[in-house]
Coordinates of C-alpha atoms in Angstrom, one line a residue:
M1 CA -13.6 27.8 25.9
A2 CA -12.5 25.1 23.4
K3 CA -11.9 26.2 19.8
E4 CA -14.8 25.3 17.6
K5 CA -13.7 22.6 15.0
T6 CA -14.2 23.2 11.4
P7 CA -16.6 20.7 9.8
P8 CA -14.7 18.3 7.6
H9 CA -16.2 19.5 4.3
K10 CA -16.7 23.1 5.1
V11 CA -14.9 25.6 2.9
V12 CA -12.8 28.0 4.9
M13 CA -13.1 31.4 3.3
T14 CA -9.8 33.1 3.8
E15 CA -9.0 36.7 2.8
G16 CA -6.9 35.5 0.0
K17 CA -9.8 33.5 -1.4
R18 CA -12.1 36.4 -1.0
E19 CA -9.7 38.5 -3.0
I20 CA -9.5 35.9 -5.8
I21 CA -13.3 35.8 -6.0
R22 CA -13.6 39.6 -6.1
G23 CA -11.1 39.6 -9.0
L24 CA -13.1 36.9 -10.8
L25 CA -16.3 38.8 -10.5
S26 CA -14.6 42.0 -11.7
E27 CA -12.7 40.4 -14.6
Y28 CA -15.3 38.1 -16.0
D29 CA -18.6 39.9 -15.2
I30 CA -19.9 36.7 -13.7
Q31 CA -23.7 36.4 -13.7
S32 CA -24.3 32.6 -13.7
A33 CA -22.8 29.2 -13.0
Q34 CA -21.9 28.9 -16.6
D35 CA -19.9 32.1 -16.4
I36 CA -18.0 30.6 -13.5
Q37 CA -17.2 27.5 -15.5
N38 CA -16.0 29.6 -18.4
A39 CA -13.8 31.7 -16.1
L40 CA -12.3 28.6 -14.7
K41 CA -11.5 27.3 -18.2
D42 CA -9.8 30.6 -19.1
L43 CA -7.8 30.5 -15.9
L44 CA -6.7 26.9 -16.4
G45 CA -5.7 27.8 -20.0
G46 CA -3.7 30.8 -18.7
T47 CA -2.0 28.8 -16.0
I48 CA -0.9 26.1 -18.4
K49 CA 0.4 28.7 -20.7
E50 CA 2.5 30.2 -17.9
M51 CA 3.8 26.8 -17.0
M52 CA 4.8 26.1 -20.6
E53 CA 6.5 29.5 -20.8
A54 CA 8.7 28.4 -17.8
E55 CA 9.5 25.2 -19.6
M56 CA 10.4 27.1 -22.7
E57 CA 12.7 29.4 -20.8
D58 CA 14.5 26.4 -19.2
Y59 CA 14.8 24.8 -22.7
L60 CA 16.2 27.8 -24.5
G61 CA 18.3 28.9 -21.5
Y62 CA 17.2 32.5 -21.4
E63 CA 14.1 34.5 -20.4
K64 CA 11.6 36.0 -22.7
S65 CA 12.9 39.6 -22.1
E66 CA 16.6 38.6 -22.6
R67 CA 18.6 38.6 -25.8
S68 CA 20.5 35.5 -27.0
D69 CA 23.0 34.6 -29.7
S70 CA 21.3 31.2 -30.0
D71 CA 20.0 30.2 -33.5
N72 CA 16.8 28.9 -31.8
Y73 CA 14.3 31.3 -30.4
R74 CA 10.6 31.8 -29.6
N75 CA 8.3 31.7 -32.5
G76 CA 4.9 32.7 -31.3
Y77 CA 2.1 30.4 -30.1
K78 CA -0.1 27.6 -31.4
S79 CA -3.7 27.3 -30.3
K80 CA -4.7 23.8 -29.1
I81 CA -8.0 22.4 -27.7
V82 CA -7.7 19.9 -24.9
Q83 CA -10.2 18.0 -22.7
S84 CA -10.0 18.7 -19.0
S85 CA -12.1 17.8 -15.9
I86 CA -14.1 21.0 -16.5
G87 CA -14.6 20.5 -20.2
E88 CA -12.9 21.6 -23.3
V89 CA -10.1 24.2 -22.7
E90 CA -8.2 26.3 -25.3
I91 CA -4.5 26.7 -24.6
S92 CA -1.7 28.6 -26.2
V93 CA 1.3 26.4 -26.7
P94 CA 4.6 28.4 -27.1
Q95 CA 6.7 27.5 -30.2
D96 CA 10.3 27.7 -31.1
R97 CA 11.8 28.3 -34.5
K98 CA 13.3 24.8 -34.8
S99 CA 10.2 23.1 -33.5
T100 CA 12.3 21.0 -31.1
F101 CA 10.7 22.2 -27.9
E102 CA 8.9 19.3 -26.2
P103 CA 6.5 20.6 -23.4
Q104 CA 5.9 18.2 -20.5
I105 CA 2.9 19.7 -18.8
V106 CA 0.8 19.1 -22.0
K107 CA 2.8 17.0 -24.4
K108 CA 2.7 17.1 -28.1
G109 CA -0.3 15.2 -29.4
Q110 CA -1.9 15.1 -25.9
K111 CA -5.6 15.9 -26.1
D112 CA -6.7 15.1 -22.6
I113 CA -5.3 16.8 -19.4
S114 CA -7.9 15.5 -17.0
D115 CA -5.4 13.0 -15.6
I116 CA -3.6 15.6 -13.4
D117 CA -5.6 14.1 -10.5
Q118 CA -4.3 10.6 -11.4
K119 CA -0.7 12.0 -11.4
I120 CA -1.2 13.3 -7.8
I121 CA -2.7 10.0 -6.8
A122 CA 0.3 8.2 -8.4
M123 CA 2.7 10.2 -6.3
Y124 CA 0.6 9.5 -3.2
A125 CA 0.7 5.8 -4.1
K126 CA 4.5 5.9 -4.1
G127 CA 4.5 7.1 -0.5
M128 CA 4.9 10.8 -0.9
T129 CA 3.2 13.0 1.6
T130 CA 0.8 15.8 0.6
R131 CA 3.6 18.3 1.5
Q132 CA 6.1 16.4 -0.7
I133 CA 3.6 16.3 -3.6
S134 CA 2.9 20.0 -3.2
D135 CA 6.6 20.8 -3.2
T136 CA 7.3 18.5 -6.2
I137 CA 4.6 20.2 -8.3
E138 CA 5.9 23.7 -7.3
D139 CA 9.6 22.6 -8.1
I140 CA 8.6 21.2 -11.6
Y141 CA 5.9 23.6 -12.7
G142 CA 6.5 26.7 -10.6
F143 CA 3.0 27.0 -9.1
D144 CA 1.6 26.2 -5.7
V145 CA -0.9 23.4 -5.1
S146 CA -2.2 23.4 -1.5
E147 CA -1.9 20.3 0.7
G148 CA -5.6 20.6 1.2
F149 CA -6.3 20.4 -2.5
I150 CA -4.1 17.3 -2.7
S151 CA -5.9 15.7 0.2
D152 CA -9.2 16.4 -1.6
V153 CA -7.9 14.8 -4.8
T154 CA -6.8 11.6 -3.0
D155 CA -10.1 11.5 -1.1
K156 CA -11.6 10.6 -4.4
I157 CA -10.3 7.1 -4.0
L158 CA -12.2 6.5 -0.7
P159 CA -15.3 5.0 -2.5
Q160 CA -12.9 2.8 -4.5
I161 CA -11.4 1.6 -1.2
E162 CA -14.8 0.8 0.2
D163 CA -15.8 -1.0 -2.9
W164 CA -12.5 -3.0 -2.8
Q165 CA -12.9 -3.9 0.8
N166 CA -16.4 -5.2 0.2
R167 CA -15.8 -7.0 -3.2
P168 CA -16.9 -10.6 -3.5
L169 CA -14.1 -13.2 -2.8
D170 CA -13.5 -16.8 -3.9
E171 CA -15.3 -19.5 -2.0
I172 CA -12.0 -21.4 -1.3
Y173 CA -8.5 -20.3 -0.4
P174 CA -5.9 -23.1 0.2
V175 CA -3.6 -20.7 2.1
V176 CA -4.2 -17.4 3.8
Y177 CA -1.6 -15.3 5.5
I178 CA -2.2 -12.6 8.1
D179 CA 0.6 -10.1 8.9
A180 CA 0.9 -6.8 10.6
I181 CA 2.8 -3.6 9.9
H182 CA 2.9 -0.8 12.6
Y183 CA 2.6 2.9 11.9
S184 CA 2.4 6.1 13.9
V185 CA -0.9 7.9 13.5
R186 CA -2.1 11.2 14.9
D187 CA -5.4 10.7 16.7
N188 CA -7.0 13.9 18.3
G189 CA -3.5 15.5 18.6
I190 CA -2.0 12.4 20.2
I191 CA 0.5 10.2 18.2
R192 CA -0.4 6.5 18.6
K193 CA 1.0 3.3 17.2
M194 CA -1.5 1.5 15.1
A195 CA -1.3 -1.8 13.2
A196 CA -2.3 -2.4 9.6
Y197 CA -3.4 -6.0 9.3
V198 CA -2.9 -7.4 5.8
I199 CA -4.8 -10.6 4.8
L200 CA -3.3 -12.2 1.7
G201 CA -4.7 -15.3 0.1
I202 CA -3.4 -17.8 -2.4
N203 CA -6.3 -18.8 -4.6
C204 CA -6.7 -22.3 -6.1
S205 CA -4.8 -21.3 -9.2
G206 CA -1.8 -20.3 -7.1
Y207 CA -2.2 -16.5 -7.6
K208 CA -1.7 -14.1 -4.7
E209 CA -4.6 -11.8 -3.8
V210 CA -4.8 -9.2 -1.0
L211 CA -8.2 -10.0 0.5
S212 CA -8.4 -7.2 3.1
I213 CA -6.5 -4.5 4.9
T214 CA -7.7 -3.3 8.3
V215 CA -6.3 -0.7 10.6
G216 CA -6.7 -1.2 14.3
D217 CA -5.0 -1.4 17.7
N218 CA -7.1 -3.8 19.8
E219 CA -6.3 -7.4 19.0
S220 CA -8.6 -9.9 20.6
A221 CA -10.6 -13.0 19.8
K222 CA -13.6 -10.8 19.2
Y223 CA -11.7 -8.5 16.9
W224 CA -10.3 -11.3 14.8
L225 CA -13.7 -13.1 14.7
N226 CA -15.2 -10.0 13.2
V227 CA -12.4 -9.8 10.6
L228 CA -12.8 -13.4 9.6
N229 CA -16.6 -13.2 9.5
E230 CA -16.3 -10.3 7.1
L231 CA -14.4 -12.7 4.8
K232 CA -17.2 -15.2 5.2
N233 CA -19.8 -12.5 4.4
R234 CA -17.9 -11.8 1.2
G235 CA -18.2 -15.3 0.0
V236 CA -15.3 -17.3 1.6
K237 CA -16.6 -20.7 2.7
D238 CA -13.4 -22.6 3.4
I239 CA -9.7 -22.1 4.1
M240 CA -7.2 -24.9 4.4
I241 CA -4.4 -23.2 6.3
I242 CA -4.1 -19.7 7.9
C243 CA -0.5 -18.7 8.5
A244 CA 0.1 -15.9 11.0
D245 CA 2.3 -14.8 13.9
G246 CA 0.9 -15.2 17.5
L247 CA -1.7 -12.5 17.2
S248 CA -3.8 -12.2 20.3
G249 CA -7.1 -14.2 20.0
I250 CA -6.5 -15.4 16.4
K251 CA -6.4 -19.1 17.3
E252 CA -9.8 -18.9 19.0
A253 CA -11.3 -16.8 16.2
I254 CA -10.2 -19.3 13.5
A255 CA -11.7 -22.2 15.5
A256 CA -15.0 -20.3 15.7
A257 CA -15.2 -18.9 12.1
F258 CA -13.5 -21.7 10.2
P259 CA -13.6 -24.9 12.4
Q260 CA -11.9 -27.1 9.7
T261 CA -9.0 -24.6 9.1
E262 CA -5.5 -25.3 10.5
Y263 CA -3.7 -22.5 12.2
Q264 CA 0.0 -22.5 11.3
R265 CA 2.4 -20.3 13.2
C266 CA 4.8 -18.5 10.8
M267 CA 8.3 -20.0 11.2
V268 CA 10.0 -16.7 10.2
H269 CA 8.3 -15.0 13.2
M270 CA 9.0 -18.0 15.5
V271 CA 12.7 -17.9 14.7
R272 CA 12.9 -14.1 14.9
N273 CA 11.2 -14.1 18.3
T274 CA 13.5 -16.9 19.6
M275 CA 16.7 -15.2 18.4
K276 CA 16.0 -12.0 20.4
Y277 CA 17.1 -14.0 23.4
V278 CA 20.5 -14.9 21.8
P279 CA 23.5 -12.6 21.5
S280 CA 25.3 -12.1 18.2
K281 CA 28.1 -14.5 19.1
D282 CA 25.8 -17.5 19.2
M283 CA 23.2 -16.5 16.6
K284 CA 24.6 -18.4 13.7
S285 CA 25.0 -21.7 15.6
F286 CA 21.6 -21.3 17.3
A287 CA 19.8 -20.5 14.0
A288 CA 21.3 -23.6 12.4
D289 CA 20.0 -25.7 15.3
L290 CA 16.5 -24.2 15.0
R291 CA 16.5 -25.3 11.3
T292 CA 16.8 -28.9 12.4
I293 CA 13.4 -28.5 14.1
Y294 CA 11.3 -27.2 11.3
N295 CA 13.1 -29.1 8.6
A296 CA 12.6 -32.5 10.3
V297 CA 11.1 -35.3 8.3
S298 CA 8.2 -35.8 10.6
E299 CA 6.5 -34.3 13.7
E300 CA 8.0 -37.0 15.9
E301 CA 11.5 -36.1 14.6
G302 CA 10.8 -32.5 14.9
R303 CA 9.9 -32.9 18.6
K304 CA 13.1 -34.8 19.2
A305 CA 15.1 -32.0 17.5
L306 CA 13.4 -29.5 19.7
D307 CA 14.3 -31.4 22.8
R308 CA 18.0 -31.7 21.6
V309 CA 18.2 -27.9 21.0
K310 CA 16.7 -27.2 24.4
E311 CA 19.2 -29.6 26.1
K312 CA 22.1 -27.9 24.3
W313 CA 21.1 -24.3 25.0
S314 CA 18.9 -24.2 28.0
G315 CA 21.9 -23.5 30.3
K316 CA 22.6 -20.3 28.5
Y317 CA 19.2 -19.3 27.4
P318 CA 16.6 -21.0 29.5
N319 CA 13.6 -19.1 28.1
A320 CA 14.5 -19.1 24.4
L321 CA 12.5 -22.2 23.4
K322 CA 9.5 -21.9 25.7
R323 CA 7.3 -20.5 23.0
W324 CA 8.1 -23.6 20.8
Y325 CA 6.8 -26.0 23.5
D326 CA 3.8 -23.7 24.3
N327 CA 2.8 -23.5 20.6
W328 CA 3.7 -26.9 19.4
D329 CA 0.2 -27.6 18.2
V330 CA 0.3 -24.7 15.8
V331 CA 3.9 -25.4 14.8
S332 CA 3.4 -29.0 13.9
P333 CA 0.9 -28.9 10.9
I334 CA 3.8 -28.3 8.5
F335 CA 5.2 -31.8 9.1
K336 CA 2.6 -33.5 7.0
F337 CA 3.9 -31.8 3.9
S338 CA 7.1 -32.1 1.8
K339 CA 9.8 -29.5 2.3
D340 CA 8.9 -27.7 -1.0
V341 CA 5.3 -27.3 0.1
R342 CA 6.4 -26.2 3.6
K343 CA 8.2 -23.2 2.2
I344 CA 5.0 -22.0 0.7
I345 CA 2.9 -22.7 3.8
Y346 CA 4.8 -21.8 6.9
T347 CA 6.7 -18.7 5.9
T348 CA 5.5 -15.3 4.9
N349 CA 7.7 -15.1 1.8
A350 CA 4.6 -14.6 -0.3
I351 CA 3.8 -11.5 1.6
E352 CA 7.3 -10.1 2.1
S353 CA 7.5 -8.2 -1.2
L354 CA 4.2 -6.6 -0.3
N355 CA 5.5 -5.7 3.1
A356 CA 8.5 -4.0 1.5
S357 CA 6.1 -1.6 -0.1
Y358 CA 4.3 -1.0 3.2
R359 CA 7.5 -0.4 5.1
K360 CA 8.5 2.2 2.5
L361 CA 5.6 4.2 3.7
N362 CA 7.1 4.2 7.2
R363 CA 10.4 5.4 5.9
Q364 CA 8.8 8.3 4.0
R365 CA 6.2 9.4 6.6
S366 CA 7.1 9.4 10.3
V367 CA 3.5 10.1 11.3
F368 CA 0.2 9.8 9.4
P369 CA -2.3 12.6 10.0
S370 CA -5.2 10.2 10.5
D371 CA -6.1 6.5 10.1
Q372 CA -8.0 7.4 6.9
A373 CA -4.7 8.9 5.4
L374 CA -2.9 5.7 6.4
M375 CA -5.7 3.6 4.8
K376 CA -5.4 5.6 1.5
A377 CA -1.6 5.1 1.4
L378 CA -1.9 1.4 2.1
Y379 CA -4.5 0.9 -0.6
L380 CA -2.5 2.7 -3.2
A381 CA 0.7 0.9 -2.2
T382 CA -1.2 -2.4 -2.5
F383 CA -2.4 -1.4 -6.0
E384 CA 1.1 -0.6 -7.1
A385 CA 2.7 -3.7 -5.7
T386 CA 0.1 -6.1 -7.1
K387 CA 0.5 -4.9 -10.6
K388 CA 3.4 -7.4 -10.9
W389 CA 1.4 -10.4 -9.7
T390 CA 0.9 -11.9 -13.1
Q391 CA 2.1 -15.4 -12.4
P392 CA 1.2 -18.2 -9.9
I393 CA 3.7 -18.7 -7.1
H394 CA 6.7 -21.0 -7.6
N395 CA 6.0 -24.7 -7.4
W396 CA 2.3 -24.2 -6.9
G397 CA 1.3 -27.3 -8.9
P398 CA 2.9 -29.9 -6.6
A399 CA 1.8 -27.9 -3.5
Y400 CA -1.8 -27.9 -4.6
G401 CA -1.6 -31.6 -5.5
E402 CA -0.5 -32.5 -1.9
M403 CA -3.2 -30.3 -0.4
C404 CA -5.9 -31.9 -2.4
I405 CA -4.8 -35.2 -0.9
M406 CA -4.4 -33.9 2.6
Y407 CA -7.7 -32.0 2.5
E408 CA -9.6 -34.6 0.6
G409 CA -12.9 -33.4 -0.9
R410 CA -12.4 -29.7 0.2
L411 CA -10.5 -28.4 -2.9
P412 CA -11.6 -28.5 -6.5
D413 CA -9.6 -30.9 -8.7

């Protein structure tokens, strides 16, 4: 018989928890919910006191029961009232004779300790696993916080993620990038590769904005049409250019959702996918020849350059340039723009710094326990990365001016 699964929000009553509850009932003579609240406040105050005692021992260099020749020593306690997530709590702060001890768990002058949840979330945002966070708290403060508790704390951001994914967007985005990062995710006991698709827009003022993050593994025209329709439902009416790799079905979905939008293949991915056919001895020369294609002054000259590169290398690498010919219609939109504007449009440079934060998650976590855990980590990593996005992208003014001419009447002046 299959083992019955525990409902996701059901509290598992272990023997250890029963023992704690019996101790609470005995110690505090609990008769009401308010008695429970008071007991928790008392326990929180006691726990903080013990943590500060450990900090004091580390600061003075000897334990409370030991003797020392130091001219600084313990000097009793000072009572302090702080705000917590369960209300006001009285704590006893250990003092030293010289008043040089600086506690870290509750700092001098700190009146609110309710941000412990935010500290846990901040560690999660930096890519730490629940195990790593638990170990870090134990190493620093000397007490155990279960991985389950940390998961519950980070679950508090799930409504924020939902609100963020459904927030209204601008009506017009001159450029939108779509990129994918792959992660290993546990699904019903099986580890699967799943893609996180990041949609990043450049708004009319030149500022970067992550529009959406979706986690999936079934690329198709239907999938991408659903993703793009979600953008429309959130207020997007027009996009000039969508820059992406050759995602399955994306071309057809763009044509259906945004008929006026040009689909531009990302040159970084085109070059990368071409170079995989080329051994290291020819890479430098081959890459230089590829640059003559996408740096050509016009589409006609770009096509001639492509033919020259094929003629030069087809004997050695007959299949290397096939994708360039097959996808020329989505390579060529760049040629109508100047070189400075091309750098903004056809590469994913704008998204690379964001991807660096996402790849860091891969280095720190070999497997995510669920797609929900992956989504939490991606959202928090996005929030951390976008804090630095305080300026428009480089050379945006000239780029926007050119696009206003190329897409006359579609962009605000």
